[in-house]
PDB file of C-alpha atoms in Angstrom:
ATOM      1  CA  MET A   1     -14.438 -94.924 -89.924  1.00 44.00           C
ATOM      2  CA  SER A   2     -13.024 -92.117 -87.861  1.00 50.00           C
ATOM      3  CA  PRO A   3     -15.222 -89.732 -85.868  1.00 64.00           C
ATOM      4  CA  ALA A   4     -16.190 -86.429 -87.499  1.00 84.00           C
ATOM      5  CA  ARG A   5     -13.509 -83.768 -87.290  1.00 90.00           C
ATOM      6  CA  ARG A   6     -14.245 -80.712 -85.170  1.00 93.00           C
ATOM      7  CA  CYS A   7     -13.577 -77.029 -85.726  1.00 94.00           C
ATOM      8  CA  SER A   8      -9.996 -76.044 -84.826  1.00 93.00           C
ATOM      9  CA  ARG A   9     -11.086 -72.835 -83.091  1.00 93.00           C
ATOM     10  CA  THR A  10     -10.737 -72.857 -79.310  1.00 91.00           C
ATOM     11  CA  ALA A  11     -13.921 -73.832 -77.439  1.00 92.00           C
ATOM     12  CA  CYS A  12     -15.812 -74.587 -80.657  1.00 93.00           C
ATOM     13  CA  GLY A  13     -17.207 -78.101 -80.808  1.00 89.00           C
ATOM     14  CA  ARG A  14     -19.108 -77.830 -84.072  1.00 94.00           C
ATOM     15  CA  PRO A  15     -18.262 -80.192 -86.946  1.00 94.00           C
ATOM     16  CA  ALA A  16     -15.705 -78.926 -89.452  1.00 94.00           C
ATOM     17  CA  THR A  17     -16.925 -78.166 -92.969  1.00 92.00           C
ATOM     18  CA  SER A  18     -13.894 -76.488 -94.567  1.00 93.00           C
ATOM     19  CA  THR A  19     -10.108 -76.417 -94.337  1.00 94.00           C
ATOM     20  CA  LEU A  20      -7.946 -73.297 -94.048  1.00 94.00           C
ATOM     21  CA  THR A  21      -4.338 -73.243 -95.208  1.00 93.00           C
ATOM     22  CA  TYR A  22      -1.851 -70.409 -95.537  1.00 92.00           C
ATOM     23  CA  VAL A  23       0.488 -69.796 -98.472  1.00 90.00           C
ATOM     24  CA  TYR A  24       3.049 -67.568 -96.796  1.00 89.00           C
ATOM     25  CA  ALA A  25       5.058 -66.913 -99.970  1.00 88.00           C
ATOM     26  CA  ASP A  26       1.987 -65.401-101.684  1.00 89.00           C
ATOM     27  CA  GLN A  27       0.462 -63.893 -98.512  1.00 92.00           C
ATOM     28  CA  THR A  28      -2.733 -65.817 -99.199  1.00 92.00           C
ATOM     29  CA  ALA A  29      -5.173 -67.650 -96.947  1.00 93.00           C
ATOM     30  CA  VAL A  30      -6.936 -70.445 -98.836  1.00 94.00           C
ATOM     31  CA  LEU A  31     -10.298 -71.660 -97.555  1.00 94.00           C
ATOM     32  CA  GLY A  32     -11.649 -74.705 -99.340  1.00 92.00           C
ATOM     33  CA  PRO A  33     -13.729 -77.823 -98.843  1.00 90.00           C
ATOM     34  CA  LEU A  34     -12.860 -80.060 -95.900  1.00 89.00           C
ATOM     35  CA  ALA A  35      -9.632 -81.897 -96.694  1.00 88.00           C
ATOM     36  CA  THR A  36      -9.724 -85.670 -96.882  1.00 85.00           C
ATOM     37  CA  TYR A  37      -7.128 -85.995 -94.123  1.00 84.00           C
ATOM     38  CA  ALA A  38      -6.316 -83.748 -91.174  1.00 85.00           C
ATOM     39  CA  GLU A  39      -2.987 -82.047 -91.873  1.00 85.00           C
ATOM     40  CA  PRO A  40      -0.785 -80.603 -89.119  1.00 86.00           C
ATOM     41  CA  HIS A  41      -0.436 -77.177 -90.803  1.00 89.00           C
ATOM     42  CA  ALA A  42      -4.068 -76.808 -91.850  1.00 93.00           C
ATOM     43  CA  TYR A  43      -7.049 -75.717 -89.795  1.00 94.00           C
ATOM     44  CA  ASP A  44     -10.490 -77.293 -89.995  1.00 95.00           C
ATOM     45  CA  LEU A  45     -13.292 -74.744 -89.541  1.00 95.00           C
ATOM     46  CA  CYS A  46     -17.051 -74.954 -89.018  1.00 94.00           C
ATOM     47  CA  ASP A  47     -19.520 -72.964 -91.155  1.00 93.00           C
ATOM     48  CA  THR A  48     -19.668 -70.072 -88.673  1.00 94.00           C
ATOM     49  CA  HIS A  49     -15.901 -69.605 -88.421  1.00 95.00           C
ATOM     50  CA  SER A  50     -15.472 -70.073 -92.197  1.00 93.00           C
ATOM     51  CA  GLU A  51     -17.865 -67.183 -92.863  1.00 93.00           C
ATOM     52  CA  ARG A  52     -16.167 -64.925 -90.301  1.00 92.00           C
ATOM     53  CA  LEU A  53     -12.652 -65.630 -91.558  1.00 91.00           C
ATOM     54  CA  SER A  54     -10.400 -62.640 -92.028  1.00 90.00           C
ATOM     55  CA  ALA A  55      -6.737 -62.578 -93.030  1.00 88.00           C
ATOM     56  CA  PRO A  56      -3.907 -60.337 -91.830  1.00 87.00           C
ATOM     57  CA  ARG A  57      -3.647 -56.866 -93.409  1.00 92.00           C
ATOM     58  CA  GLY A  58      -2.168 -57.109 -96.905  1.00 94.00           C
ATOM     59  CA  TRP A  59      -3.145 -60.753 -97.305  1.00 93.00           C
ATOM     60  CA  GLU A  60      -5.685 -62.106 -99.775  1.00 92.00           C
ATOM     61  CA  VAL A  61      -8.384 -64.639 -98.846  1.00 92.00           C
ATOM     62  CA  LEU A  62      -9.055 -67.158-101.569  1.00 91.00           C
ATOM     63  CA  ARG A  63     -12.343 -69.037-101.074  1.00 92.00           C
ATOM     64  CA  LEU A  64     -12.684 -72.209-103.106  1.00 89.00           C
ATOM     65  CA  ALA A  65     -16.270 -73.341-103.587  1.00 80.00           C
ATOM     66  CA  PRO A  66     -16.836 -77.078-103.221  1.00 68.00           C
ATOM     67  CA  ASP A  67     -17.613 -78.987-106.397  1.00 64.00           C
ATOM     68  CA  PRO A  68     -21.220 -80.248-106.026  1.00 64.00           C
ATOM     69  CA  ALA A  69     -20.403 -83.317-108.132  1.00 61.00           C
ATOM     70  CA  ALA A  70     -17.556 -84.248-105.764  1.00 61.00           C
ATOM     71  CA  GLN A  71     -19.746 -84.200-102.659  1.00 63.00           C
ATOM     72  CA  GLY A  72     -21.006 -87.517-101.389  1.00 65.00           C
ATOM     73  CA  PRO A  73     -19.591 -90.907-102.248  1.00 63.00           C
ATOM     74  CA  SER A  74     -18.240 -91.435-105.733  1.00 67.00           C
ATOM     75  CA  THR A  75     -18.815 -94.496-107.884  1.00 71.00           C
ATOM     76  CA  ASP A  76     -15.336 -95.732-106.948  1.00 73.00           C
ATOM     77  CA  ASP A  77     -16.159 -95.375-103.245  1.00 72.00           C
ATOM     78  CA  LEU A  78     -19.378 -97.349-103.630  1.00 76.00           C
ATOM     79  CA  LEU A  79     -17.663-100.109-105.618  1.00 79.00           C
ATOM     80  CA  ALA A  80     -14.880-100.360-103.028  1.00 79.00           C
ATOM     81  CA  LEU A  81     -17.471-100.616-100.266  1.00 79.00           C
ATOM     82  CA  ALA A  82     -19.380-103.337-102.143  1.00 80.00           C
ATOM     83  CA  ASP A  83     -16.147-105.297-102.673  1.00 80.00           C
ATOM     84  CA  ALA A  84     -15.273-105.022 -98.972  1.00 80.00           C
ATOM     85  CA  VAL A  85     -18.722-106.285 -97.957  1.00 79.00           C
ATOM     86  CA  ARG A  86     -18.464-109.218-100.376  1.00 80.00           C
ATOM     87  CA  GLU A  87     -14.995-110.078 -99.046  1.00 79.00           C
ATOM     88  CA  ALA A  88     -16.183-109.947 -95.430  1.00 76.00           C
ATOM     89  CA  ALA A  89     -19.170-112.198 -96.209  1.00 77.00           C
ATOM     90  CA  ARG A  90     -17.044-114.796 -97.935  1.00 77.00           C
ATOM     91  CA  PRO A  91     -16.611-117.879 -95.703  1.00 77.00           C
ATOM     92  CA  VAL A  92     -13.122-118.483 -94.397  1.00 72.00           C
ATOM     93  CA  GLN A  93     -11.745-121.836 -95.429  1.00 72.00           C
ATOM     94  CA  GLN A  94      -9.251-123.339 -93.074  1.00 72.00           C
ATOM     95  CA  VAL A  95      -7.055-126.317 -93.771  1.00 71.00           C
ATOM     96  CA  VAL A  96      -6.925-128.590 -90.764  1.00 70.00           C
ATOM     97  CA  ARG A  97      -4.014-130.956 -90.702  1.00 71.00           C
ATOM     98  CA  LEU A  98      -4.639-134.043 -88.630  1.00 66.00           C
ATOM     99  CA  PRO A  99      -1.802-135.967 -87.048  1.00 64.00           C
ATOM    100  CA  PRO A 100      -0.927-139.277 -88.647  1.00 67.00           C
ATOM    101  CA  ALA A 101      -3.245-142.109 -87.651  1.00 66.00           C
ATOM    102  CA  ASP A 102      -2.185-143.757 -84.429  1.00 67.00           C
ATOM    103  CA  GLU A 103      -3.401-147.234 -83.577  1.00 71.00           C
ATOM    104  CA  ASN A 104      -3.864-146.271 -79.921  1.00 74.00           C
ATOM    105  CA  VAL A 105      -6.139-143.283 -80.671  1.00 73.00           C
ATOM    106  CA  ARG A 106      -9.898-143.828 -81.013  1.00 76.00           C
ATOM    107  CA  GLU A 107     -12.602-141.354 -81.883  1.00 78.00           C
ATOM    108  CA  ARG A 108     -15.040-141.208 -78.948  1.00 80.00           C
ATOM    109  CA  GLY A 109     -17.486-138.683 -80.386  1.00 81.00           C
ATOM    110  CA  ARG A 110     -18.071-135.527 -82.418  1.00 83.00           C
ATOM    111  CA  ARG A 111     -19.446-132.129 -81.645  1.00 80.00           C
ATOM    112  CA  GLY A 112     -19.812-130.035 -84.769  1.00 80.00           C
ATOM    113  CA  HIS A 113     -16.424-129.941 -86.462  1.00 79.00           C
ATOM    114  CA  LEU A 114     -14.576-131.108 -83.321  1.00 82.00           C
ATOM    115  CA  ARG A 115     -13.652-134.700 -82.522  1.00 80.00           C
ATOM    116  CA  VAL A 116     -13.180-136.236 -79.098  1.00 79.00           C
ATOM    117  CA  LEU A 117     -10.221-138.617 -79.154  1.00 77.00           C
ATOM    118  CA  SER A 118      -8.960-141.010 -76.529  1.00 78.00           C
ATOM    119  CA  THR A 119      -5.805-143.057 -76.240  1.00 73.00           C
ATOM    120  CA  ASP A 120      -7.115-145.935 -74.158  1.00 66.00           C
TER     121      ASP A 120
END
C-alpha cells in the first residue's frame, strides 16, 4: 500500500482529504473527495486548504460532497483482500525433477527435504 498522499500546497504536510481539478472550458474549479489515484493535473488538498479554496474572478467553485456509503472499504474490496490472503497462505507446490538413477551415486543422508549424495 502506498503512503498517504499529502496536501499539494507548498509547505503543508497535512494529509490530503480532497482533490481539486479545473475545467477551463467552463471556468469551474471542482473540489471533490480524494481521487483514487494522484493525477498530474489535479491537486490534493487537506481539510484546511479545501475550506479556504477560492477561484479566480468569474469562475465558479463546485464542491462535491463525498458519498458516505462510498467511504471505507466496499464489499468488493474486502472480498479481494480475503482472496489475496487465502492465495498467500496456500502452500507452494514445487515439482523437483531428479536426475536419472546412476549406479555410482549413493544417498549418504537426508536433512529435511534435501539429500546428501556421493559418487564414491
